[in-house]
XYZ file of C-alpha atoms in Angstrom:
455
model
C 0.000 0.000 0.000
C 2.879 2.369 0.701
C 4.155 1.833 -2.832
C 0.736 2.821 -4.183
C 0.658 5.950 -2.054
C 4.108 7.014 -3.222
C 3.522 6.337 -6.902
C 0.246 8.278 -6.781
C 2.220 11.507 -6.324
C 3.666 11.123 -9.827
C 0.250 10.354 -11.305
C -1.308 13.295 -9.476
C 1.377 15.600 -10.863
C 0.678 14.342 -14.369
C -3.080 14.898 -13.972
C -2.583 18.417 -12.612
C -0.218 19.164 -15.497
C -2.917 18.116 -17.951
C -5.381 20.454 -16.249
C -2.834 23.272 -16.385
C -2.313 22.612 -20.088
C -6.077 22.649 -20.564
C -6.282 26.017 -18.821
C -3.405 27.399 -20.887
C -5.469 26.695 -23.986
C -7.621 29.638 -22.971
C -4.947 31.968 -24.353
C -6.227 31.133 -27.841
C -9.934 31.631 -27.077
C -11.738 34.178 -29.254
C -15.374 35.386 -29.155
C -17.872 33.007 -30.757
C -21.635 33.039 -31.321
C -23.379 34.737 -28.355
C -20.067 36.176 -27.136
C -20.262 38.916 -29.761
C -23.677 40.023 -28.511
C -22.646 40.010 -24.851
C -19.373 41.804 -25.551
C -21.321 44.543 -27.324
C -23.931 44.723 -24.560
C -21.289 45.195 -21.876
C -19.838 48.148 -23.787
C -23.172 49.967 -23.655
C -24.732 48.667 -20.400
C -23.843 48.554 -16.756
C -24.005 45.250 -14.872
C -27.385 46.170 -13.410
C -28.769 47.077 -16.837
C -27.450 43.855 -18.338
C -29.015 41.734 -15.586
C -32.297 43.589 -16.057
C -32.123 42.982 -19.809
C -31.668 39.222 -19.502
C -34.290 38.917 -16.772
C -36.890 41.006 -18.577
C -36.300 40.339 -22.261
C -33.989 37.362 -22.879
C -34.268 34.208 -20.758
C -34.972 35.147 -17.132
C -31.621 33.821 -15.849
C -30.603 36.648 -13.540
C -27.748 34.672 -11.980
C -26.499 33.747 -15.428
C -26.486 37.430 -16.334
C -24.315 38.293 -13.314
C -21.652 35.756 -14.296
C -21.789 36.756 -17.970
C -21.346 40.396 -16.991
C -18.251 39.574 -14.943
C -16.680 37.593 -17.787
C -17.593 39.817 -20.726
C -17.063 42.999 -18.743
C -13.330 42.305 -19.045
C -13.571 42.156 -22.819
C -11.529 39.524 -24.703
C -9.346 39.043 -21.621
C -12.341 37.689 -19.717
C -12.825 34.942 -22.299
C -9.177 33.889 -21.897
C -9.218 33.937 -18.100
C -12.549 32.108 -17.842
C -11.187 28.552 -18.485
C -8.402 29.010 -15.921
C -10.823 30.163 -13.223
C -13.288 27.345 -13.904
C -10.592 24.647 -13.889
C -8.995 26.015 -10.708
C -12.359 26.182 -8.905
C -13.291 22.690 -10.056
C -10.005 21.104 -8.983
C -9.847 22.946 -5.679
C -13.451 22.240 -4.708
C -13.231 18.548 -5.624
C -10.013 18.161 -3.643
C -11.558 19.918 -0.658
C -14.736 17.840 -0.957
C -12.843 14.559 -1.003
C -10.588 15.710 1.825
C -13.393 16.891 4.057
C -15.554 13.800 3.525
C -12.619 11.629 4.521
C -12.070 13.496 7.752
C -15.784 13.481 8.552
C -15.694 9.694 8.191
C -12.699 9.411 10.536
C -10.318 8.372 7.767
C -6.988 9.447 6.389
C -5.695 9.163 2.828
C -2.367 10.524 1.544
C -2.717 13.994 0.081
C -1.325 12.794 -3.261
C -4.138 10.236 -3.588
C -6.688 12.914 -2.744
C -5.271 15.201 -5.411
C -5.119 12.373 -7.949
C -8.791 11.511 -7.416
C -9.896 15.132 -7.647
C -7.784 15.886 -10.731
C -8.952 12.732 -12.508
C -12.598 13.529 -11.795
C -12.075 17.081 -13.097
C -10.432 15.852 -16.295
C -13.173 13.325 -16.958
C -15.913 15.887 -16.325
C -14.367 18.450 -18.677
C -13.243 16.175 -21.493
C -15.658 13.219 -21.623
C -18.518 15.009 -23.334
C -19.658 15.389 -26.943
C -18.184 18.888 -27.407
C -15.409 19.671 -24.894
C -14.755 23.073 -26.449
C -18.252 24.308 -25.585
C -18.077 23.085 -21.998
C -14.519 24.224 -21.260
C -13.712 27.289 -23.364
C -16.954 28.841 -24.578
C -17.988 31.144 -21.748
C -21.526 31.810 -22.962
C -22.333 28.081 -23.063
C -20.150 26.984 -20.160
C -21.700 29.457 -17.720
C -25.074 27.829 -18.374
C -24.014 24.173 -18.393
C -20.551 23.779 -16.792
C -20.208 26.498 -14.170
C -23.408 25.506 -12.270
C -21.947 22.079 -11.458
C -18.686 23.719 -10.395
C -20.523 26.234 -8.199
C -22.540 23.444 -6.580
C -19.323 21.588 -5.722
C -17.745 24.760 -4.312
C -20.830 25.428 -2.197
C -21.094 21.923 -0.753
C -17.380 21.647 0.034
C -17.402 25.088 1.692
C -20.434 24.231 3.831
C -18.756 21.025 4.997
C -15.882 23.165 6.291
C -18.075 25.574 8.263
C -17.716 23.759 11.628
C -13.956 24.280 11.487
C -11.119 21.973 12.399
C -12.569 21.051 15.778
C -15.653 19.684 14.064
C -17.969 21.283 16.615
C -20.863 23.507 15.649
C -23.886 24.565 17.632
C -27.348 25.519 16.556
C -26.096 28.766 15.017
C -23.578 26.899 12.874
C -26.196 24.453 11.682
C -28.556 27.209 10.579
C -25.705 29.167 9.025
C -24.922 26.157 6.833
C -28.600 25.815 5.918
C -28.834 29.499 5.015
C -25.725 29.237 2.838
C -27.210 26.250 0.996
C -30.561 28.001 0.593
C -29.125 31.168 -0.926
C -26.383 29.384 -2.872
C -28.645 26.920 -4.635
C -31.231 29.638 -5.282
C -28.523 31.537 -7.167
C -27.430 28.375 -9.008
C -31.064 27.820 -10.074
C -31.027 31.312 -11.588
C -27.894 30.329 -13.508
C -29.204 26.994 -14.821
C -32.628 25.482 -14.274
C -31.289 22.098 -15.348
C -28.755 21.992 -12.511
C -31.481 23.011 -10.065
C -33.415 19.872 -11.043
C -30.366 17.666 -10.448
C -29.634 19.299 -7.082
C -33.247 18.948 -5.994
C -33.346 15.225 -6.752
C -30.017 14.478 -5.051
C -30.983 16.552 -2.012
C -34.248 14.615 -1.763
C -32.282 11.345 -1.804
C -30.032 12.652 0.989
C -33.061 13.630 3.058
C -34.593 10.166 2.617
C -31.417 8.180 3.321
C -29.633 10.395 5.842
C -29.804 7.571 8.365
C -27.613 5.410 6.123
C -24.747 7.899 5.892
C -24.803 9.652 9.274
C -23.485 8.051 12.431
C -25.811 9.657 14.974
C -29.001 11.650 15.376
C -27.384 15.143 15.473
C -25.575 14.447 12.204
C -28.793 13.175 10.623
C -30.624 16.312 11.688
C -27.906 18.500 10.207
C -27.895 16.532 6.936
C -31.676 16.662 6.593
C -31.767 20.364 7.380
C -29.143 20.996 4.710
C -31.050 18.830 2.221
C -34.265 20.740 2.857
C -32.416 24.024 2.421
C -30.985 22.845 -0.916
C -34.434 21.739 -2.111
C -36.053 25.004 -1.027
C -33.317 27.102 -2.635
C -33.479 25.234 -5.923
C -37.286 25.355 -6.018
C -37.348 29.042 -5.128
C -34.822 29.944 -7.810
C -36.736 27.925 -10.393
C -39.971 29.673 -9.443
C -38.403 33.126 -9.761
C -36.990 32.248 -13.163
C -40.180 30.611 -14.399
C -42.262 33.674 -13.486
C -39.814 36.112 -15.072
C -40.808 38.079 -18.184
C -37.650 36.902 -19.920
C -38.643 33.239 -19.552
C -42.008 33.926 -21.180
C -40.304 35.892 -23.951
C -37.928 33.009 -24.680
C -40.763 30.471 -24.618
C -42.729 32.569 -27.089
C -39.702 32.932 -29.347
C -38.938 29.206 -29.314
C -42.557 28.192 -29.644
C -42.624 25.972 -26.551
C -45.464 23.495 -27.215
C -48.453 22.528 -25.125
C -50.864 19.622 -25.053
C -50.228 16.691 -27.356
C -47.199 18.304 -28.980
C -45.535 18.576 -25.586
C -46.302 14.930 -24.823
C -44.741 13.957 -28.153
C -41.588 15.884 -27.306
C -41.421 14.295 -23.860
C -41.635 10.875 -25.467
C -38.775 11.831 -27.761
C -36.876 13.074 -24.712
C -37.247 9.669 -23.054
C -35.753 8.000 -26.126
C -32.906 10.537 -26.153
C -32.245 9.938 -22.463
C -32.076 6.168 -22.894
C -29.514 6.642 -25.657
C -27.470 9.068 -23.530
C -27.454 6.708 -20.546
C -26.494 3.728 -22.703
C -23.639 5.725 -24.217
C -22.454 6.890 -20.810
C -22.525 3.632 -18.870
C -20.848 1.701 -21.691
C -18.069 4.247 -22.218
C -14.521 3.306 -21.251
C -13.626 6.990 -20.899
C -14.638 6.841 -17.230
C -12.192 4.064 -16.363
C -9.624 6.585 -15.109
C -11.866 7.890 -12.330
C -12.772 4.315 -11.354
C -9.092 3.386 -11.015
C -8.425 6.518 -8.978
C -11.305 5.627 -6.665
C -9.998 2.099 -6.175
C -6.569 3.497 -5.318
C -8.197 5.825 -2.811
C -10.003 2.909 -1.190
C -6.828 0.858 -1.007
C -4.841 3.608 0.718
C -7.517 4.631 3.240
C -6.481 4.377 6.876
C -8.230 4.928 10.194
C -7.438 8.176 11.938
C -5.614 7.719 15.228
C -7.732 8.398 18.345
C -6.178 11.800 19.038
C -6.560 12.900 15.402
C -10.124 11.590 15.347
C -10.916 13.747 18.364
C -9.693 16.824 16.478
C -11.386 15.908 13.195
C -14.729 14.618 14.436
C -17.683 16.390 12.854
C -20.452 16.059 15.418
C -22.944 18.527 16.792
C -22.691 19.133 20.565
C -23.993 16.264 22.615
C -25.088 16.155 26.215
C -22.192 16.229 28.642
C -23.922 13.764 30.956
C -22.127 10.496 30.264
C -22.233 7.347 32.278
C -19.142 5.357 33.181
C -19.953 2.801 30.506
C -20.161 5.497 27.822
C -16.992 7.183 28.996
C -15.027 3.965 28.674
C -16.587 2.832 25.414
C -14.282 3.055 22.383
C -15.493 4.923 19.350
C -15.832 3.030 16.132
C -15.347 3.985 12.554
C -17.290 2.648 9.602
C -15.421 1.150 6.695
C -17.793 2.173 3.955
C -17.260 4.442 0.952
C -17.819 7.516 3.077
C -14.288 6.891 4.391
C -12.805 9.063 1.701
C -9.962 11.372 2.511
C -8.141 13.578 4.973
C -7.552 17.229 4.281
C -4.829 18.493 1.936
C -1.511 18.615 3.687
C -2.819 17.038 6.891
C -0.262 15.943 9.435
C -2.549 13.768 11.531
C -1.088 10.443 12.562
C -2.880 7.331 11.481
C -3.218 3.783 12.608
C -1.803 1.460 9.982
C -4.250 -1.219 8.924
C -1.704 -3.958 8.789
C -2.076 -7.492 10.123
C -2.062 -6.222 13.688
C -4.831 -3.677 13.111
C -7.560 -5.289 11.051
C -10.495 -3.601 12.720
C -11.718 -0.159 13.758
C -9.746 2.209 15.874
C -9.632 1.053 19.461
C -9.266 3.063 22.586
C -10.759 6.303 21.233
C -12.808 7.299 24.247
C -15.107 10.271 24.437
C -17.585 11.692 21.947
C -15.107 11.855 19.048
C -17.141 9.768 16.647
C -17.218 10.551 12.926
C -20.394 12.094 11.573
C -20.330 10.053 8.357
C -20.458 6.289 8.639
C -21.664 3.881 5.944
C -21.948 0.393 7.420
C -23.139 -1.056 4.104
C -22.508 0.574 0.707
C -25.428 -1.431 -0.705
C -27.789 0.733 1.350
C -26.482 3.981 -0.130
C -25.061 3.488 -3.616
C -28.287 2.238 -5.299
C -30.160 5.272 -3.990
C -27.392 7.584 -5.170
C -27.428 5.933 -8.602
C -31.209 6.319 -8.776
C -30.893 10.014 -7.902
C -28.309 10.598 -10.641
C -30.420 8.773 -13.217
C -33.643 10.600 -12.311
C -31.825 13.928 -12.390
C -30.392 13.203 -15.839
C -33.857 12.173 -17.058
C -35.425 15.439 -15.875
C -32.661 17.465 -17.538
C -33.129 15.676 -20.860
C -36.912 16.025 -20.739
C -36.611 19.722 -19.926
C -34.229 20.450 -22.797
C -36.246 18.336 -25.218
C -39.515 20.034 -24.255
C -38.069 23.537 -24.640
C -35.771 23.160 -27.648
C -37.253 20.206 -29.519
C -35.089 19.149 -32.448
C -32.549 21.812 -31.477
C -31.312 19.447 -28.778
C -28.930 17.871 -31.296
C -27.230 21.268 -31.642
C -27.047 21.800 -27.871
C -24.928 18.875 -26.765
C -23.316 21.044 -24.117
C -26.406 20.351 -21.973
C -24.780 16.934 -21.434
C -22.693 18.579 -18.704
C -25.693 19.396 -16.548
C -25.515 15.996 -14.859
C -22.252 14.054 -15.488
C -20.384 15.496 -12.479
C -22.661 13.669 -9.996
C -22.248 10.588 -12.177
C -18.459 10.878 -12.016
C -18.578 11.250 -8.225
C -20.891 8.235 -8.016
C -18.387 6.151 -9.973
C -15.651 7.304 -7.610
C -17.729 6.288 -4.575
C -18.403 2.838 -6.025
C -14.694 2.453 -6.774
C -13.773 3.511 -3.217
C -16.099 0.831 -1.833
C -14.490 -1.722 -4.155
C -11.041 -0.583 -3.045
C -11.975 -1.024 0.603
C -13.249 -4.547 -0.087
C -10.050 -5.351 -1.961
C -7.926 -3.999 0.894
C -9.849 -6.186 3.330
C -9.302 -9.222 1.126
C -5.591 -8.532 0.833
C -5.128 -8.031 4.555
C -3.689 -11.127 6.202
C -5.087 -11.956 9.624
C -2.641 -12.884 12.416
C -1.525 -16.488 12.071
C -2.801 -16.818 8.497
C -0.247 -17.950 5.879
C 0.516 -15.248 3.335
C -0.050 -17.749 0.519
C -3.820 -17.403 0.986
C -3.789 -13.677 0.185
C -4.116 -14.054 -3.635
C -6.959 -16.519 -3.130
C -8.856 -14.106 -0.864
C -8.248 -11.216 -3.254
C -9.689 -13.255 -6.119
């Protein structure tokens, strides 16, 4: 396992170099299609006037207008800087997300493995799509169909860090996180209604299955409160956009159908979705993120008791503890929620060698991880169902609004693949943990049985 951890540093460097090269390609970006209109608008309008124009007369996406104004307000330079900013935000937020989830599960993974997983997921998300140029370099299209997924990842990873290093947060911290999710996802819904649908479905799955991923009642309450805030924010943003004059103007211009014509388009959307899913699940382009997830699962270690006390993410519990509770060791689940420790962490870990096959022992006190997945089979099918339902709603929405134009708007593919990529990584982490368990030799067991158990 140590060899894997060391070699992952080289692979992580290679993946980050590819992302840097991808960002450097922005130096050759020039205005295309809608960029010319927005560049002209920003020469004659202020940001407030531009937002008002899109909300009243164009498409109703007020949040989209804010981001477009920031990019095109810089002129051609904004189009060149845009890919670098998006790639940096995507890589940083994915790394932070993986790192924080690992610590919340009471686990430690080498920083190089964390970076490798995050960089691989970012590369797959940006490049495995029908038209990578539109999703990576074209600001006018990417802000609608790439940036929303990046913003959602930034928001979730930031909220997970709100309790701080001690992992303690009271009622005020819990409601602060909920407020951040409410306002953040409301803004994301005003950037892209498709991403709001995906977020709403995944948040509903979290609310339903919070008991399968949270170790105790306070953590479940916090997770469900955050899920409700995400659902409310997404629904509120969608409602504001749907009632906007710009949305009605766009619908009239595109001739959005009603009645039997709409049903016909929805039926076509179902056929399109089935083809998209078949293409996605049978593609070998996602193998890289699966391998990175397996490597992450293989190199996962339990946090030592003292580090677990510092990293535990649990809401304040009652201080009244009996002698049995005070002497009881805390346990750590070995499911896929055991992702990674923070970038650059120096916490000591308990090596899971032959002498330490089980959970951390001797960790007294309330330092239990908030995330614990006793059985991946209770969580992963629900997560897969959420990703599939979200992708179906996105396809039906685009098909109903744009009809046959959907074949010219393949950039909408990026409204849902990031959750799919993260789902693949979670499945691979679970597989890596199972493989590590199979390879671990129990005390007194001949090493010759290890290959048999691995098989």
